[in-house]
Short mmCIF file of C-alpha atoms in Angstrom, two decimals:
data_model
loop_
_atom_site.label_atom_id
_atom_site.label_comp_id
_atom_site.label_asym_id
_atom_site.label_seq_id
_atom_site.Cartn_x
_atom_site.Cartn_y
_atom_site.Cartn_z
CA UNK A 26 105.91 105.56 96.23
CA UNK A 27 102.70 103.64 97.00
CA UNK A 28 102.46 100.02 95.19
CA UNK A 29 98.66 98.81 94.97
CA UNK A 30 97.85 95.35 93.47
CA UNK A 31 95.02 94.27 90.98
CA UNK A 32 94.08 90.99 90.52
CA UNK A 33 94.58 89.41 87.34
CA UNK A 34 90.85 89.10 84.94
CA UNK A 35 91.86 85.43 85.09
CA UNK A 36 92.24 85.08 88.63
CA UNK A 37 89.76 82.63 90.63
CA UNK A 38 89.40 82.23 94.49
CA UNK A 39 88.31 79.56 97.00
CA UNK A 40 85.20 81.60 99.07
CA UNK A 41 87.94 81.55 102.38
CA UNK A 42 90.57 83.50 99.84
CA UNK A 43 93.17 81.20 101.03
CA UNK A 44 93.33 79.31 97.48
CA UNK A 45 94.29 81.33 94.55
CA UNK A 46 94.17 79.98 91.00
CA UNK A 47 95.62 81.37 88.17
CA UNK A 48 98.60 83.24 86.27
CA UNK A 49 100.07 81.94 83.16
CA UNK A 50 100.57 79.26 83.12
CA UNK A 51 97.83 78.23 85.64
CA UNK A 52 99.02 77.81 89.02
CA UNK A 53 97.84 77.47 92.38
CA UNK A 54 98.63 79.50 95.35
CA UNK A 55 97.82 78.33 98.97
CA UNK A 56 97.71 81.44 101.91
CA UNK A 57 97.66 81.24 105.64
CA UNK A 58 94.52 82.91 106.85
CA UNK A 59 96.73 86.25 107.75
CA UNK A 60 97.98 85.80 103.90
CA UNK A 61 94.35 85.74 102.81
CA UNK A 62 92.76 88.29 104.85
CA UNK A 63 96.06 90.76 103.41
CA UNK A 64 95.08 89.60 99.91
CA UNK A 65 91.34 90.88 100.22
CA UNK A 66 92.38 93.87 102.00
CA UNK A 67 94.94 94.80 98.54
CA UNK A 68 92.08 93.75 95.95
CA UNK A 69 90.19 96.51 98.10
CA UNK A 70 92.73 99.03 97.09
CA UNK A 71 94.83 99.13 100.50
CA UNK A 72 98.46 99.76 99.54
CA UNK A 73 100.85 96.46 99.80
CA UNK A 74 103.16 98.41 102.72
CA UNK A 75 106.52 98.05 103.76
CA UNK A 76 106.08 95.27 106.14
CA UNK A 77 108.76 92.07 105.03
CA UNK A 78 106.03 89.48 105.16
CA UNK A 79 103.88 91.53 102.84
CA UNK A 80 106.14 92.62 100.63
CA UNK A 81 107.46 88.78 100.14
CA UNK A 82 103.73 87.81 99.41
CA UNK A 83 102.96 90.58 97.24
CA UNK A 84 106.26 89.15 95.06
CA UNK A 85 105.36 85.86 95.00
CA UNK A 86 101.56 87.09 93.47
CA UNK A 87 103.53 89.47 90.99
CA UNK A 88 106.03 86.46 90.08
CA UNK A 89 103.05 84.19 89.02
CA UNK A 90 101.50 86.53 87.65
CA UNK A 91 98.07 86.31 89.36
CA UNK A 92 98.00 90.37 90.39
CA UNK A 93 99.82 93.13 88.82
CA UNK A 94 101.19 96.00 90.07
CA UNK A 95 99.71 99.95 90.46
CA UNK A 96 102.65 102.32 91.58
CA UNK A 97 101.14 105.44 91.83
CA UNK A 98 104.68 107.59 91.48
CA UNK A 99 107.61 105.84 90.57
CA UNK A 100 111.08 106.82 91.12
CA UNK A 101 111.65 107.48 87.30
CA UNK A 102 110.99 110.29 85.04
CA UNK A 103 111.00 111.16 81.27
CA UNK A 104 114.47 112.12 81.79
CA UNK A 105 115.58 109.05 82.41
CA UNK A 106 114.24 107.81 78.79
CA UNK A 107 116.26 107.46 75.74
CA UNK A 108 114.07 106.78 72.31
CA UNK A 109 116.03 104.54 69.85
CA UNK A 110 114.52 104.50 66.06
CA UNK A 111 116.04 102.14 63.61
CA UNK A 112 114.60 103.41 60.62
CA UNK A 113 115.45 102.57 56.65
CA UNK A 114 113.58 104.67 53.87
CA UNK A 115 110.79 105.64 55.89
CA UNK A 116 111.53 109.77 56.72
CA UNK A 117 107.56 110.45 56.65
CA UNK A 118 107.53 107.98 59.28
CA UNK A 119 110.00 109.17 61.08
CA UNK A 120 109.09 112.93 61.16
CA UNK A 121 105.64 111.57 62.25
CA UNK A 122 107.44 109.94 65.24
CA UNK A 123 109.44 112.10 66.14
CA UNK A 124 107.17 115.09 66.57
CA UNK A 125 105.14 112.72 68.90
CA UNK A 126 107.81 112.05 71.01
CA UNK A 127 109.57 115.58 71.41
CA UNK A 128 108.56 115.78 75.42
CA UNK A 129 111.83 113.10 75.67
CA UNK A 130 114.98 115.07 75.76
CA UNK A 131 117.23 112.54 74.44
CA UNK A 132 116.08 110.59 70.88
CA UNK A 133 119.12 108.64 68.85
CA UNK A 134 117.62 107.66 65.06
CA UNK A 135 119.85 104.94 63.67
CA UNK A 136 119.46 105.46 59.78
CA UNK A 137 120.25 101.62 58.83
CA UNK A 138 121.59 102.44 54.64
CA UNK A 139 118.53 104.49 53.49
CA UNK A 140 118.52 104.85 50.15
CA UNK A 141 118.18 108.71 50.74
CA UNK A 142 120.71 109.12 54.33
CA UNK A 143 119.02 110.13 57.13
CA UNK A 144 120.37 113.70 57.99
CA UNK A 145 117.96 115.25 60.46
CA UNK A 146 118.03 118.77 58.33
CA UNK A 147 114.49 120.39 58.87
CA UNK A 148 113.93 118.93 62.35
CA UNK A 149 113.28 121.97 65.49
CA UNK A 150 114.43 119.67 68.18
CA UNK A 151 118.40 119.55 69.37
CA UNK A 152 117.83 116.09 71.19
CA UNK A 153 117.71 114.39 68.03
CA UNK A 154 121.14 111.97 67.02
CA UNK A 155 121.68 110.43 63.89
CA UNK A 156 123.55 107.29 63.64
CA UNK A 157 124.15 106.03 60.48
CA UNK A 158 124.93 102.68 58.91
CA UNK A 159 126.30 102.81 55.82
CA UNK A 160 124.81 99.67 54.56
CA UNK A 161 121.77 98.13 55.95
CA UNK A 162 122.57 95.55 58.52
CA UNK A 163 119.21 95.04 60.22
CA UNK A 164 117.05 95.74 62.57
CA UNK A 165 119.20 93.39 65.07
CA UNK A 166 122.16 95.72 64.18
CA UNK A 167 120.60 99.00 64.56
CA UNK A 168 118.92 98.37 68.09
CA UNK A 169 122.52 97.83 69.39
CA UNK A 170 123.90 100.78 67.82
CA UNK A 171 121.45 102.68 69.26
CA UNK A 172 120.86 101.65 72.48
CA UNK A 173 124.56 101.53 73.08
CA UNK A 174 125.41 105.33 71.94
CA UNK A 175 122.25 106.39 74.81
CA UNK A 176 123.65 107.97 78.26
CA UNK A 177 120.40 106.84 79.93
CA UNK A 178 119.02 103.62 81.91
CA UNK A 179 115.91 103.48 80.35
CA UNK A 180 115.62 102.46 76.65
CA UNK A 181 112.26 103.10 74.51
CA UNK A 182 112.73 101.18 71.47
CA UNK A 183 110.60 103.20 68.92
CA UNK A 184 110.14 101.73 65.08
CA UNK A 185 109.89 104.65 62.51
CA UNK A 186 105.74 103.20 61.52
CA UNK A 187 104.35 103.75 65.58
CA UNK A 188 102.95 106.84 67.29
CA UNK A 189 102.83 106.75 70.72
CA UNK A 190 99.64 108.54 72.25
CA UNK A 191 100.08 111.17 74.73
CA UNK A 192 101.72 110.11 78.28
CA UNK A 193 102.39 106.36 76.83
CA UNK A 194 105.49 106.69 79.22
CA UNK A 195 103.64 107.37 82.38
CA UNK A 196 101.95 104.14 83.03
CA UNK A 197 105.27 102.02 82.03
CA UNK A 198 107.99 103.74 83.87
CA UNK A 199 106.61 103.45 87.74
CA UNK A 200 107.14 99.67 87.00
CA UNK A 201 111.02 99.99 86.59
CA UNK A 202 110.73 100.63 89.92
CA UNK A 203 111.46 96.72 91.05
CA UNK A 204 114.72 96.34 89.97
CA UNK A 205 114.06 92.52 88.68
CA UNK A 206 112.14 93.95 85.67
CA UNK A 207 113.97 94.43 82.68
CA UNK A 208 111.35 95.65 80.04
CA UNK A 209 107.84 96.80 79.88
CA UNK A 210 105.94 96.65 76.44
CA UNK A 211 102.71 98.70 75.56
CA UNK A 212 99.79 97.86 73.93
CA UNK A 213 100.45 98.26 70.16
CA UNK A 214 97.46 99.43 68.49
CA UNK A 215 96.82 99.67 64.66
CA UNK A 216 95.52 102.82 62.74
CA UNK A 217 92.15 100.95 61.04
CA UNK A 218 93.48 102.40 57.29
CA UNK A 219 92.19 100.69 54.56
CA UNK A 220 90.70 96.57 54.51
CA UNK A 221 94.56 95.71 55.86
CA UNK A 222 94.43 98.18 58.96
CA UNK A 223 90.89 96.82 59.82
CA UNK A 224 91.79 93.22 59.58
CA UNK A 225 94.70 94.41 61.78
CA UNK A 226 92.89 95.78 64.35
CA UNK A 227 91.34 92.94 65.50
CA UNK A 228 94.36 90.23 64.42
CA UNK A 229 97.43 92.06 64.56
CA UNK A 230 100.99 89.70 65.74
CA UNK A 231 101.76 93.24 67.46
CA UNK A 232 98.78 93.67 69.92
CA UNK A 233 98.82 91.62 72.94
CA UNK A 234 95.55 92.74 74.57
CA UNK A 235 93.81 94.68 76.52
CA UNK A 236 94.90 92.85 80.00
CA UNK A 237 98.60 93.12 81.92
CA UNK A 238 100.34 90.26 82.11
CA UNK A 239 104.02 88.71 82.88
CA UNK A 240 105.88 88.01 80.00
CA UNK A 241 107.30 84.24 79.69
CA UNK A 242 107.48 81.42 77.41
CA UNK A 243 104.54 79.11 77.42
CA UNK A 244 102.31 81.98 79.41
CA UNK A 245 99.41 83.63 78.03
CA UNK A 246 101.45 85.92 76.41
CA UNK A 247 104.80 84.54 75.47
CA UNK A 248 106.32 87.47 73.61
CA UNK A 249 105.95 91.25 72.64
CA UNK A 250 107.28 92.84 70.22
CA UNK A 251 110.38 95.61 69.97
CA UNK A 252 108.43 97.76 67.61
CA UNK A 253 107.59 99.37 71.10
CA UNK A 254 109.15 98.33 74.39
CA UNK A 255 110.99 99.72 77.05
CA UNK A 256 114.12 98.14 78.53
CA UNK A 257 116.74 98.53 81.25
CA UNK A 258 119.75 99.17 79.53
CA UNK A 259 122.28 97.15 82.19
CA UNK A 260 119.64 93.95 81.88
CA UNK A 261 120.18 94.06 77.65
CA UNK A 262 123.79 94.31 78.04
CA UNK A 263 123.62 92.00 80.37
CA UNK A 264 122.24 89.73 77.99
CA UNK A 265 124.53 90.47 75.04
CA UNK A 266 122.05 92.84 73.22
CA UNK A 267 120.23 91.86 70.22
CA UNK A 268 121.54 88.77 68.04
CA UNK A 269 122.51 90.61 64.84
CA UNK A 270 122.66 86.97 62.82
CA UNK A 271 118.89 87.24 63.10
CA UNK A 272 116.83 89.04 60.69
CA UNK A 273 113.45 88.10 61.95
CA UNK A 274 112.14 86.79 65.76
CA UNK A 275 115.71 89.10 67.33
CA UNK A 276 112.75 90.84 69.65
CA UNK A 277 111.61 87.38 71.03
CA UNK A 278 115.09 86.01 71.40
CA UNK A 279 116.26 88.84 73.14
CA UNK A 280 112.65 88.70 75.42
CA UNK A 281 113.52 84.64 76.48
CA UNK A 282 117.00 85.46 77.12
CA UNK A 283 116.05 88.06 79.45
CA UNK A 284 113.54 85.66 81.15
CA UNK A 285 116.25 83.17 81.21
CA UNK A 286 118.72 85.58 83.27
CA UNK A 287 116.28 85.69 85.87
CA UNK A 288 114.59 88.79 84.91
CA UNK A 289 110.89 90.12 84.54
CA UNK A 290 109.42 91.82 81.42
CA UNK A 291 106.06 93.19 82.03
CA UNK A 292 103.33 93.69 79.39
CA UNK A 293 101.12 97.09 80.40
CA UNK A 294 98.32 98.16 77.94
CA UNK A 295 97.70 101.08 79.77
CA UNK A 296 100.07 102.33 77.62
CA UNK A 297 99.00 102.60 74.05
CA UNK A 298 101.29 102.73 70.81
CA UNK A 299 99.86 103.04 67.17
CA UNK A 300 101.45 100.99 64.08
CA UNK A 301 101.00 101.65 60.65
CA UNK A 302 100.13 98.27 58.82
CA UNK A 303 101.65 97.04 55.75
CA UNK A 304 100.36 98.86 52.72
CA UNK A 305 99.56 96.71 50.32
CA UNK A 306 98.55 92.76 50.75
CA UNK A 307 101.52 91.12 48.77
CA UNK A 308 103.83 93.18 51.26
CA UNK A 309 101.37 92.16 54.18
CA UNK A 310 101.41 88.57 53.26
CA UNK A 311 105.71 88.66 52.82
CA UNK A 312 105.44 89.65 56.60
CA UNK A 313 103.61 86.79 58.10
CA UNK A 314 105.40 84.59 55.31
CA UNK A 315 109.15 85.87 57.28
CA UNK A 316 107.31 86.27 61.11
CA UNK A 317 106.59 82.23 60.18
CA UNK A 318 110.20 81.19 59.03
CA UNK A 319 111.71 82.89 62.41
CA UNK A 320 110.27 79.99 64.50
CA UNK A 321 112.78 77.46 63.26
CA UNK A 322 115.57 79.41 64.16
CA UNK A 323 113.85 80.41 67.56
CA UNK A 324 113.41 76.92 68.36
CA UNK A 325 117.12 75.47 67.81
CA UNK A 326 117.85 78.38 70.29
CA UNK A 327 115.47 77.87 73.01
CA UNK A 328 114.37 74.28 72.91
CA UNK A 329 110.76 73.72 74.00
CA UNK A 330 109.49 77.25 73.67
CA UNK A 331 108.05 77.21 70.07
CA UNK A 332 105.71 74.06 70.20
CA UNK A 333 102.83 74.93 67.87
CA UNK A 334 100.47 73.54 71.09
CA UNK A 335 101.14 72.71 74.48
CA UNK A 336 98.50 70.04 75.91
CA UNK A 337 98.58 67.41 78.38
CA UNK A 338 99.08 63.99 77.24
CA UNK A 339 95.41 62.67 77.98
CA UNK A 340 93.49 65.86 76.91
CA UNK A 341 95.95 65.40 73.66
CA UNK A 342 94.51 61.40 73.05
CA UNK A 343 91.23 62.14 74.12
CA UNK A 344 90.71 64.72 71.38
CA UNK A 345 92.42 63.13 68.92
CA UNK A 346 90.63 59.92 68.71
CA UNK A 347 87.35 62.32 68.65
CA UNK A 348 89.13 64.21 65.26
CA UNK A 349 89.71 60.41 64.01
CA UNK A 350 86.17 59.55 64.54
CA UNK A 351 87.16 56.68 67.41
CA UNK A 352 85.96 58.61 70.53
CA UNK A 353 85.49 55.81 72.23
CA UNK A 354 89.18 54.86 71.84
CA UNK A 355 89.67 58.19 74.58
CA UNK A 356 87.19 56.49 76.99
CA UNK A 357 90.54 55.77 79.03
CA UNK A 358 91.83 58.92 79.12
CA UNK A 359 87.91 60.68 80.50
CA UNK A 360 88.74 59.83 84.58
CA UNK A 361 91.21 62.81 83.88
CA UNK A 362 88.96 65.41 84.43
CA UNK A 363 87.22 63.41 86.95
CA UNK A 364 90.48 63.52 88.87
CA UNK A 365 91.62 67.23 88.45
CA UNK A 366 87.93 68.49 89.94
CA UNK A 367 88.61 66.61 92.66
CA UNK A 368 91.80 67.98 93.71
CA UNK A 369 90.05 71.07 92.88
CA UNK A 370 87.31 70.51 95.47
CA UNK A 371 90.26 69.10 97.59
CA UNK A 372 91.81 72.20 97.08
CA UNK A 373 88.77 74.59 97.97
CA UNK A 374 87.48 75.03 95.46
CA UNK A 375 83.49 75.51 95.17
CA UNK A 376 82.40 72.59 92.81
CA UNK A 377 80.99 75.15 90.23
CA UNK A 378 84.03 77.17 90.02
CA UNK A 379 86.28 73.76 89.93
CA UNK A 380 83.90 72.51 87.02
CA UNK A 381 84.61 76.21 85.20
CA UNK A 382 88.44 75.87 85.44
CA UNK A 383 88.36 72.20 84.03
CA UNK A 384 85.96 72.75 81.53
CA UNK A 385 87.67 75.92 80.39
CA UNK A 386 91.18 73.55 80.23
CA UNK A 387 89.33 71.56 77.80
CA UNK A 388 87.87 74.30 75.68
CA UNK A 389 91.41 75.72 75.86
CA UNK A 390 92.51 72.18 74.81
CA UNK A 391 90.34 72.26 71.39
CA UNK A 392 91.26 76.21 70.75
CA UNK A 393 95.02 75.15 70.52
CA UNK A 394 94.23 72.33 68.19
CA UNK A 395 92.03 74.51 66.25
CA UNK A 396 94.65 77.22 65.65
CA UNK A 397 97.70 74.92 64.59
CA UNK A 398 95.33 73.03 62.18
CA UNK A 399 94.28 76.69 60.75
CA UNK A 400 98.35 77.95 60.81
CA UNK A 401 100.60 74.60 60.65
CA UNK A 402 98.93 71.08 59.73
CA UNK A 403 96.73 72.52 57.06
CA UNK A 404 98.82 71.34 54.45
CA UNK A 405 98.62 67.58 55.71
CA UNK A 406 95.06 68.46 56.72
CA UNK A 407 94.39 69.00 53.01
CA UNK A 408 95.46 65.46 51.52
CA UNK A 409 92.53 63.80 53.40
CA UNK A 410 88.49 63.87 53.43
CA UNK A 411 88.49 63.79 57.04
CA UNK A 412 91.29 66.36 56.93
CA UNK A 413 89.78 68.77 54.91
CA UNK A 414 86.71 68.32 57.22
CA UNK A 415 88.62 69.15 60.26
CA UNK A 416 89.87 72.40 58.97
CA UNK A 417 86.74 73.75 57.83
CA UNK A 418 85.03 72.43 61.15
CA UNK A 419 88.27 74.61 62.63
CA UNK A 420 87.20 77.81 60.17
CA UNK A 421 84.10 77.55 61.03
CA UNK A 422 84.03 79.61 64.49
CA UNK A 423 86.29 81.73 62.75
CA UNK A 424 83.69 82.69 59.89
CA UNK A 425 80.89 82.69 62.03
CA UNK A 426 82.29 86.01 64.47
CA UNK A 427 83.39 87.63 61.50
CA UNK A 428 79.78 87.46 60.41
CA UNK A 429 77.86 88.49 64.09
CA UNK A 430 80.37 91.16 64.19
CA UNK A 431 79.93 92.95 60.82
CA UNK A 432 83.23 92.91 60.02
CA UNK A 433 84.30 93.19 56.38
CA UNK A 434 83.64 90.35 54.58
CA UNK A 435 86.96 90.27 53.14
CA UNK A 436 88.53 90.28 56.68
CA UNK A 437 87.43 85.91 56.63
CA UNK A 438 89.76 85.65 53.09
CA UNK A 439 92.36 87.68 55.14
CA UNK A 440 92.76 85.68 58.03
CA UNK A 441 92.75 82.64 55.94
CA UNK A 442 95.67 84.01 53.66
CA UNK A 443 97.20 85.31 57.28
CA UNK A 444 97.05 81.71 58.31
CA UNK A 445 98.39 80.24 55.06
CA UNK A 446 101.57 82.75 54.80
CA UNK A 447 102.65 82.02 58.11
CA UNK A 448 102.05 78.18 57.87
CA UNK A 449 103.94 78.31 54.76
CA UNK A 450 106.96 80.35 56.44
CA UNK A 451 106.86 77.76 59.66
CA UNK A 452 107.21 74.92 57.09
CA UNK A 453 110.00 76.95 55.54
CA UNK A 454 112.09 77.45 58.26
CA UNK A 455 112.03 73.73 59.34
CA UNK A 456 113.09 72.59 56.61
CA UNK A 457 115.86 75.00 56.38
CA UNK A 458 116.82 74.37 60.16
CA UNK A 459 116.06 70.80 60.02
CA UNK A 460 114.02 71.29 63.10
CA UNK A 461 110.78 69.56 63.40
CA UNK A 462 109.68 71.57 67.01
CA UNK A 463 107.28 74.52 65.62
CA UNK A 464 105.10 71.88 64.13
CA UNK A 465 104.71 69.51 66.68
CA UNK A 466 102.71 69.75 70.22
CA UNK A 467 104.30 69.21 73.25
CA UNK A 468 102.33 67.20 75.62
CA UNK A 469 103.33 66.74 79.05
CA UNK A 470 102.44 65.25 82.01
CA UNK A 471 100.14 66.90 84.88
CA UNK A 472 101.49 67.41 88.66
CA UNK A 473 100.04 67.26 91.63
CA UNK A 474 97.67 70.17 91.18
CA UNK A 475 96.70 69.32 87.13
CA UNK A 476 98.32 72.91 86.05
CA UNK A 477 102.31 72.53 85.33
CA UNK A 478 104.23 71.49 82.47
CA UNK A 479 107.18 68.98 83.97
#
């Protein structure tokens, strides 16, 4: 097995290499200059080794997230795999998914109360088992039922609406490989059918992007999704599998627990999965109306995760009095940049790059307001003149790529109505919960090097 590093797209370096900055969230990294000259020499494609001291390093870059790992042949195989399906009423789904996946040798479908049972008459393959609930107890449910009647480690959580493409399972499995991951997710992809599938395809909850990344609350990518994701079957149980009293958001809970034991779960979109999109818009619009009432629940379970923004306290005041129209009123809080670029410079940092990462915070900054005025606070955003301002001023950007990049025309009303259904659910589920967490920011306080939540 060979283990090659790549650094993260995000990743920024003092000119001496011994000052790394970035991961998610941002962090900074100080080297020695043997620590340094070992980091060029794996950017350059020179395999991490089997020496202690560079094996340590290479998991501390892994851990934050600023380089990701290439393991050229891993120790696991397609035998190893067990697909899982939880599938209700969907057979032409199913068929379709299973005749993509017939290289595995061992596939459980858990029919959870079909309307017509699931009896796996007409299928060629032997490796196919049929577990059956008799009434539907969700998707929660059927995860755990299948997952626990597989012989094998590995788990690849299929739903019955994906096609993998061909070899999907080569570029996740090498990564099981360090036993402190417990689940690798694929890039899920949507089939462009219809005004729906091409809205999806650039705005889909399901597709993470096109970079790897470490999976964690309050990272760049905080979630992904169990419509496709591959898990280690000792870390789930572990964990208590899925929570079965949760009809919507079991996938994230089950992804923070696991991040909460201590584990790793690794986001690769060199593996690519395809969805099927809702068919038709009131069933669309149900979807981000229920994905929206999950973060309630989410939050009384893991306080702190589901903030609707996560800003420090003086970028938060200096760009709110600017949406009140007293900028001035922020003058206080401007030395705050001042400060973090110097402990950039301090740091290493050439004073160009330093002046990219700050201003970047700040555009960062206004993108997070921007979204949870679009998703949460446009309904208090809409009792006001200067309200209503804001949230066009946040559409605007929004309306403006749509139009440079020829999209449908009706993909601006979608994302609006996306917005709107999943605002509406977050209100929901707050009020159900009596939570008040999804809707509010949580601002925090800098350290030392500007980048950490305390």
């Amino acid at each position: 097995m060979t283990v090659t590093l790549r650094p993260d797209a995000r990743l920024r370096s003092s000119p001496d290499g011994r000052v790394l900055l970035g991961g998610s969230p941002l962090r900074m990294l100080r080297l020695s200059p043997a620590g340094a000259r070992r980091v060029r020499a794996w950017f350059a494609g020179e395999p991490v080794g089997s020496d202690p001291g560079a094996q340590a390093l290479a998991q501390r870059m892994l851990a934050a997230g600023v380089a990701h790992p290439t393991i050229d042949r891993g120790g696991h195989t397609i035998a190893d795999v067990t697909v899982v399906v939880p599938v209700k009423d969907n057979p032409a789904g199913l068929s379709r998914l299973l005749a993509a996946t017939g290289d595995v040798g061992s596939r459980i479908v858990v029919d959870d109360g079909s309307a017509v049972p699931i009896t796996g008459d007409g299928e060629p393959s032997p490796t196919v088992t049929i577990v059956r609930h008799a009434s539907a107890r969700g998707p929660a449910a059927a995860r755990n039922s299948g997952y626990r009647a597989a012989r094998t480690e590995l788990i690849a959580f299929l739903d019955s609406d994906i096609v993998p493409d061909p070899g999907w399972l080569d570029p996740l499995l090498p990564l099981f490989d360090d036993p402190a991951v417990a689940a690798v997710a694929p890039r899920v992809r949507t089939f462009e059918h219809g005004v729906l599938g091409s809205y999806e395809a650039h705005r889909s909850s399901l597709d993470m992007g096109g970079e790897p990344a470490v999976v964690r609350p309050g990272g760049r990518i905080s979630y992904v999704p169990t419509a496709a994701l591959v898990v280690r079957r000792s870390a789930v149980d572990q964990a208590g599998g899925f929570d079965e009293s949760l009809r919507y958001g079991e996938d994230v809970d089950l992804i923070w627990r696991l991040v909460g034991d201590g584990k790793l779960v690794r986001y690769q979109p060199d593996s690519v999965v395809r969805h099927e999109p809702r068919t038709t818009l009131r069933a669309w619009l149900r979807q981000r109306y229920d994905y929206g009432t999950s973060a309630a629940v989410l939050a009384r379970r893991h306080p702190g995760h589901l903030h609707c923004a996560r800003l420090p306290r003086a970028t938060a005041l200096r760009w709110a009095t600017v949406a009140l129209g007293r900028p001035w009123l922020g003058l206080a809080t401007a030395a705050a940049p001042v400060r973090q670029l110097r402990r950039l410079r301090a740091a290493g940092l050439p004073a160009s790059m330093a002046a990219t990462v700050v201003g970047e915070a700040e555009l960062a900054a206004v993108h997070q307001l921007a979204d949870a005025l679009r998703r949460i606070w446009w309904p208090a955003a809409l009792f006001g003149r200067r309200g209503r301002r804001l949230l066009l001023a946040a559409y605007l950007p929004v309306v403006v790529r749509a139009v440079t990049a020829g999209r449908d025309p009706r993909a601006g009303l979608l994302r609006i109505a996306d917005d709107l259904a999943y605002g509406l659910g977050v209100w929901a589920g707050c009020l159900r919960t009596r939570t008040a967490e999804p809707v509010v920011p949580l601002l925090y306080r800098t350290d030392g090097d500007g980048d950490a939540p305390r």
